[in-house]
mmCIF file of C-alpha atoms in Angstrom:
data_model
loop_
_atom_site.group_PDB
_atom_site.id
_atom_site.type_symbol
_atom_site.label_atom_id
_atom_site.label_comp_id
_atom_site.label_asym_id
_atom_site.label_seq_id
_atom_site.Cartn_x
_atom_site.Cartn_y
_atom_site.Cartn_z
ATOM 1 C CA MET A 1 95.849 122.587 81.721
ATOM 2 C CA THR A 2 94.542 119.516 83.297
ATOM 3 C CA ALA A 3 91.541 119.568 85.355
ATOM 4 C CA ARG A 4 91.467 118.841 88.983
ATOM 5 C CA TYR A 5 89.004 116.691 90.846
ATOM 6 C CA ASP A 6 86.468 118.366 93.305
ATOM 7 C CA VAL A 7 85.679 115.150 94.925
ATOM 8 C CA THR A 8 87.050 113.944 98.475
ATOM 9 C CA LEU A 9 89.861 111.654 97.798
ATOM 10 C CA PRO A 10 91.483 109.445 100.552
ATOM 11 C CA THR A 11 93.903 111.397 102.533
ATOM 12 C CA ASN A 12 96.166 108.533 103.308
ATOM 13 C CA ASN A 13 99.488 108.588 101.361
ATOM 14 C CA PRO A 14 100.665 104.995 101.287
ATOM 15 C CA TYR A 15 104.356 106.168 101.761
ATOM 16 C CA GLU A 16 103.426 107.852 105.135
ATOM 17 C CA GLN A 17 103.905 104.226 106.885
ATOM 18 C CA LEU A 18 107.413 103.936 105.935
ATOM 19 C CA PRO A 19 110.378 105.624 107.750
ATOM 20 C CA GLU A 20 110.702 109.305 107.078
ATOM 21 C CA VAL A 21 113.589 110.162 104.566
ATOM 22 C CA ALA A 22 114.541 113.263 102.987
ATOM 23 C CA ALA A 23 112.264 114.803 100.305
ATOM 24 C CA LEU A 24 112.903 114.500 96.812
ATOM 25 C CA GLN A 25 111.212 116.755 94.085
ATOM 26 C CA VAL A 26 109.580 115.009 91.423
ATOM 27 C CA SER A 27 107.781 116.548 88.438
ATOM 28 C CA ALA A 28 105.731 115.411 85.349
ATOM 29 C CA GLU A 29 103.676 117.092 82.699
ATOM 30 C CA PHE A 30 100.768 117.197 85.264
ATOM 31 C CA ALA A 31 100.926 118.667 88.556
ATOM 32 C CA ASP A 32 100.274 116.698 91.786
ATOM 33 C CA GLY A 33 96.420 116.240 91.983
ATOM 34 C CA ASP A 34 95.676 116.774 88.455
ATOM 35 C CA THR A 35 93.583 114.281 86.407
ATOM 36 C CA LEU A 36 95.925 111.979 84.797
ATOM 37 C CA PRO A 37 96.229 112.600 81.027
ATOM 38 C CA MET A 38 94.781 110.280 78.683
ATOM 39 C CA ALA A 39 98.431 109.445 77.294
ATOM 40 C CA HIS A 40 98.837 107.578 80.618
ATOM 41 C CA VAL A 41 95.516 105.734 80.837
ATOM 42 C CA GLY A 42 95.105 102.246 79.668
ATOM 43 C CA ALA A 43 94.057 101.367 76.305
ATOM 44 C CA SER A 44 90.960 99.538 77.464
ATOM 45 C CA HIS A 45 89.710 102.927 78.895
ATOM 46 C CA GLY A 46 90.690 104.926 75.746
ATOM 47 C CA GLY A 47 94.174 105.884 76.666
ATOM 48 C CA ALA A 48 97.346 105.496 75.052
ATOM 49 C CA GLU A 49 98.982 103.326 77.739
ATOM 50 C CA ARG A 50 102.270 105.489 77.788
ATOM 51 C CA SER A 51 104.327 106.137 81.012
ATOM 52 C CA PRO A 52 104.869 109.869 81.540
ATOM 53 C CA ALA A 53 107.870 111.648 81.415
ATOM 54 C CA LEU A 54 109.367 112.044 85.004
ATOM 55 C CA ARG A 55 112.041 114.424 86.286
ATOM 56 C CA TRP A 56 113.645 114.449 89.624
ATOM 57 C CA GLU A 57 116.478 116.495 91.628
ATOM 58 C CA ALA A 58 119.955 114.918 92.152
ATOM 59 C CA VAL A 59 120.303 113.442 95.630
ATOM 60 C CA PRO A 60 123.872 113.749 97.267
ATOM 61 C CA GLY A 61 124.955 110.432 97.964
ATOM 62 C CA ALA A 62 122.641 108.275 95.823
ATOM 63 C CA LYS A 63 124.125 105.523 93.968
ATOM 64 C CA SER A 64 120.602 104.612 92.015
ATOM 65 C CA TYR A 65 116.996 105.570 91.945
ATOM 66 C CA THR A 66 113.959 103.573 91.609
ATOM 67 C CA VAL A 67 110.811 104.762 89.792
ATOM 68 C CA THR A 68 107.211 103.055 90.604
ATOM 69 C CA CYS A 69 103.551 103.789 89.561
ATOM 70 C CA TYR A 70 101.235 102.615 92.452
ATOM 71 C CA ASP A 71 97.368 102.673 92.713
ATOM 72 C CA PRO A 72 96.353 102.499 96.575
ATOM 73 C CA ASP A 73 92.851 102.663 95.781
ATOM 74 C CA ALA A 74 92.617 99.465 93.668
ATOM 75 C CA PRO A 75 89.725 97.193 95.061
ATOM 76 C CA THR A 76 92.453 94.664 96.544
ATOM 77 C CA MET A 77 94.005 94.416 99.893
ATOM 78 C CA SER A 78 97.368 95.527 98.349
ATOM 79 C CA GLY A 79 96.664 97.952 95.801
ATOM 80 C CA PHE A 80 97.823 97.796 92.269
ATOM 81 C CA TRP A 81 101.471 98.179 91.140
ATOM 82 C CA HIS A 82 101.621 99.368 87.537
ATOM 83 C CA TRP A 83 105.333 99.798 87.226
ATOM 84 C CA VAL A 84 108.574 99.367 88.551
ATOM 85 C CA VAL A 85 112.068 100.310 87.426
ATOM 86 C CA TYR A 86 115.296 100.129 89.612
ATOM 87 C CA ASN A 87 118.771 100.459 89.422
ATOM 88 C CA LEU A 88 118.623 103.674 87.428
ATOM 89 C CA PRO A 89 122.175 104.879 87.663
ATOM 90 C CA ALA A 90 122.883 107.894 89.903
ATOM 91 C CA ASP A 91 123.412 110.362 87.006
ATOM 92 C CA CYS A 92 119.941 109.342 85.482
ATOM 93 C CA LEU A 93 117.551 112.291 86.555
ATOM 94 C CA GLU A 94 114.672 111.749 84.194
ATOM 95 C CA LEU A 95 112.942 109.375 82.149
ATOM 96 C CA PRO A 96 111.097 110.251 78.745
ATOM 97 C CA GLU A 97 107.676 109.830 77.936
ATOM 98 C CA ASN A 98 106.916 106.118 77.123
ATOM 99 C CA ALA A 99 109.976 104.686 78.764
ATOM 100 C CA GLY A 100 108.025 101.901 80.358
ATOM 101 C CA GLY A 101 107.584 100.010 77.148
ATOM 102 C CA GLY A 102 108.452 96.798 78.790
ATOM 103 C CA ASP A 103 112.234 96.458 77.560
ATOM 104 C CA LEU A 104 115.275 98.428 78.308
ATOM 105 C CA ALA A 105 115.596 99.941 75.092
ATOM 106 C CA ASP A 106 114.724 103.647 76.417
ATOM 107 C CA LEU A 107 116.555 103.121 79.908
ATOM 108 C CA PRO A 108 120.132 103.501 80.838
ATOM 109 C CA GLU A 109 122.525 100.618 80.884
ATOM 110 C CA GLY A 110 122.409 98.755 84.182
ATOM 111 C CA THR A 111 118.545 99.596 84.724
ATOM 112 C CA SER A 112 116.311 96.717 85.995
ATOM 113 C CA LEU A 113 112.584 95.947 85.648
ATOM 114 C CA GLY A 114 110.428 94.256 88.123
ATOM 115 C CA PHE A 115 107.107 92.790 87.356
ATOM 116 C CA ASN A 116 103.685 94.830 87.678
ATOM 117 C CA GLU A 117 100.523 93.195 88.923
ATOM 118 C CA ALA A 118 99.852 91.562 85.495
ATOM 119 C CA LEU A 119 103.360 90.007 85.634
ATOM 120 C CA GLY A 120 104.792 91.874 82.768
ATOM 121 C CA ARG A 121 107.371 94.596 83.009
ATOM 122 C CA GLU A 122 105.777 97.275 81.032
ATOM 123 C CA TYR A 123 103.960 100.187 82.442
ATOM 124 C CA ILE A 124 100.210 99.667 82.728
ATOM 125 C CA GLY A 125 98.055 102.732 82.270
ATOM 126 C CA ALA A 126 95.237 103.631 84.720
ATOM 127 C CA ALA A 127 92.270 101.399 84.289
ATOM 128 C CA PRO A 128 90.046 101.491 87.471
ATOM 129 C CA PRO A 129 86.753 99.682 87.448
ATOM 130 C CA ALA A 130 83.806 101.669 86.160
ATOM 131 C CA GLY A 131 81.901 103.321 88.940
ATOM 132 C CA HIS A 132 84.588 102.653 91.641
ATOM 133 C CA GLY A 133 85.468 106.297 92.118
ATOM 134 C CA PRO A 134 88.678 108.265 91.625
ATOM 135 C CA HIS A 135 91.934 106.272 91.815
ATOM 136 C CA ARG A 136 95.224 107.929 92.964
ATOM 137 C CA TYR A 137 98.415 107.059 90.975
ATOM 138 C CA PHE A 138 101.591 107.804 92.889
ATOM 139 C CA PHE A 139 104.430 108.271 90.535
ATOM 140 C CA THR A 140 107.347 107.826 92.926
ATOM 141 C CA VAL A 141 110.991 108.190 92.705
ATOM 142 C CA GLN A 142 113.269 106.876 95.604
ATOM 143 C CA ALA A 143 117.185 107.575 95.899
ATOM 144 C CA LEU A 144 118.857 104.805 97.212
ATOM 145 C CA ASP A 145 122.663 104.331 98.793
ATOM 146 C CA SER A 146 123.323 101.435 96.813
ATOM 147 C CA ARG A 147 122.422 99.539 93.490
ATOM 148 C CA LEU A 148 120.157 96.400 94.289
ATOM 149 C CA ASP A 149 121.473 92.971 93.639
ATOM 150 C CA LEU A 150 118.403 91.279 93.024
ATOM 151 C CA PRO A 151 116.909 88.248 91.203
ATOM 152 C CA ASP A 152 115.251 89.487 88.003
ATOM 153 C CA ASP A 153 111.852 87.775 88.799
ATOM 154 C CA LEU A 154 110.653 89.999 91.572
ATOM 155 C CA THR A 155 107.316 91.892 91.679
ATOM 156 C CA ALA A 156 107.147 95.452 92.505
ATOM 157 C CA ALA A 157 105.935 94.705 96.084
ATOM 158 C CA ARG A 158 109.051 92.422 96.644
ATOM 159 C CA VAL A 159 111.426 94.930 94.960
ATOM 160 C CA HIS A 160 110.046 97.444 97.717
ATOM 161 C CA PHE A 161 110.626 95.032 100.403
ATOM 162 C CA MET A 162 114.196 94.526 99.282
ATOM 163 C CA LEU A 163 115.122 98.343 98.857
ATOM 164 C CA ARG A 164 113.418 99.375 102.103
ATOM 165 C CA GLU A 165 116.718 99.873 104.093
ATOM 166 C CA HIS A 166 118.529 101.674 101.313
ATOM 167 C CA VAL A 167 116.245 104.599 100.616
ATOM 168 C CA ILE A 168 117.766 107.988 101.494
ATOM 169 C CA ALA A 169 115.279 110.250 99.735
ATOM 170 C CA ARG A 170 111.720 109.787 98.220
ATOM 171 C CA GLY A 171 109.243 112.115 96.348
ATOM 172 C CA HIS A 172 106.096 111.529 94.096
ATOM 173 C CA VAL A 173 103.746 113.360 92.107
ATOM 174 C CA MET A 174 100.303 112.057 92.267
ATOM 175 C CA ALA A 175 97.506 112.078 89.576
ATOM 176 C CA VAL A 176 93.803 110.994 89.633
ATOM 177 C CA PHE A 177 91.800 109.011 87.239
ATOM 178 C CA GLU A 178 88.076 107.668 87.353
ATOM 179 C CA GLN A 179 86.130 105.642 84.972
ATOM 180 C CA PRO A 180 82.420 106.640 85.382
ATOM 181 C CA ALA A 181 79.833 104.072 86.089
ATOM 182 C CA GLU A 182 78.389 102.759 82.701
#
């Protein structure tokens, strides 16, 4: 079992500012609010840099799904996007661990990848600045009413801007990671 943080975390959920949609149940090997397992932490912080296995429920009417990892607590004005996968087919209800390798080899046909904040397409593990406090990592799945016909050079923020009118359901599992001060 993974430990939980006993510190006060920001209470804002970055997705609360978006239009309300149906709830979507998302699960991983960690529970909502748990410490992010080291398998999913950045190599620079001693982790294995592997995207977690994620599962979600089918949404009636969904034509595709997106999966993202977002840290709203990064010391920037816009947070930090660790991963974005979109155009997952409607019959895809899970991703295996390490599907975020940066290519499409472990993803269903027709899936697309956007750019993370480092301008790569791979999953970037948690790597908050030492002493910055706990960061929240939202692994979010959104069901869309269509597939997205987008250029292949978009960042995660731009993908989210383009999908905003197509989201019919959304859910996430959030984990926390902190790098103590040196």
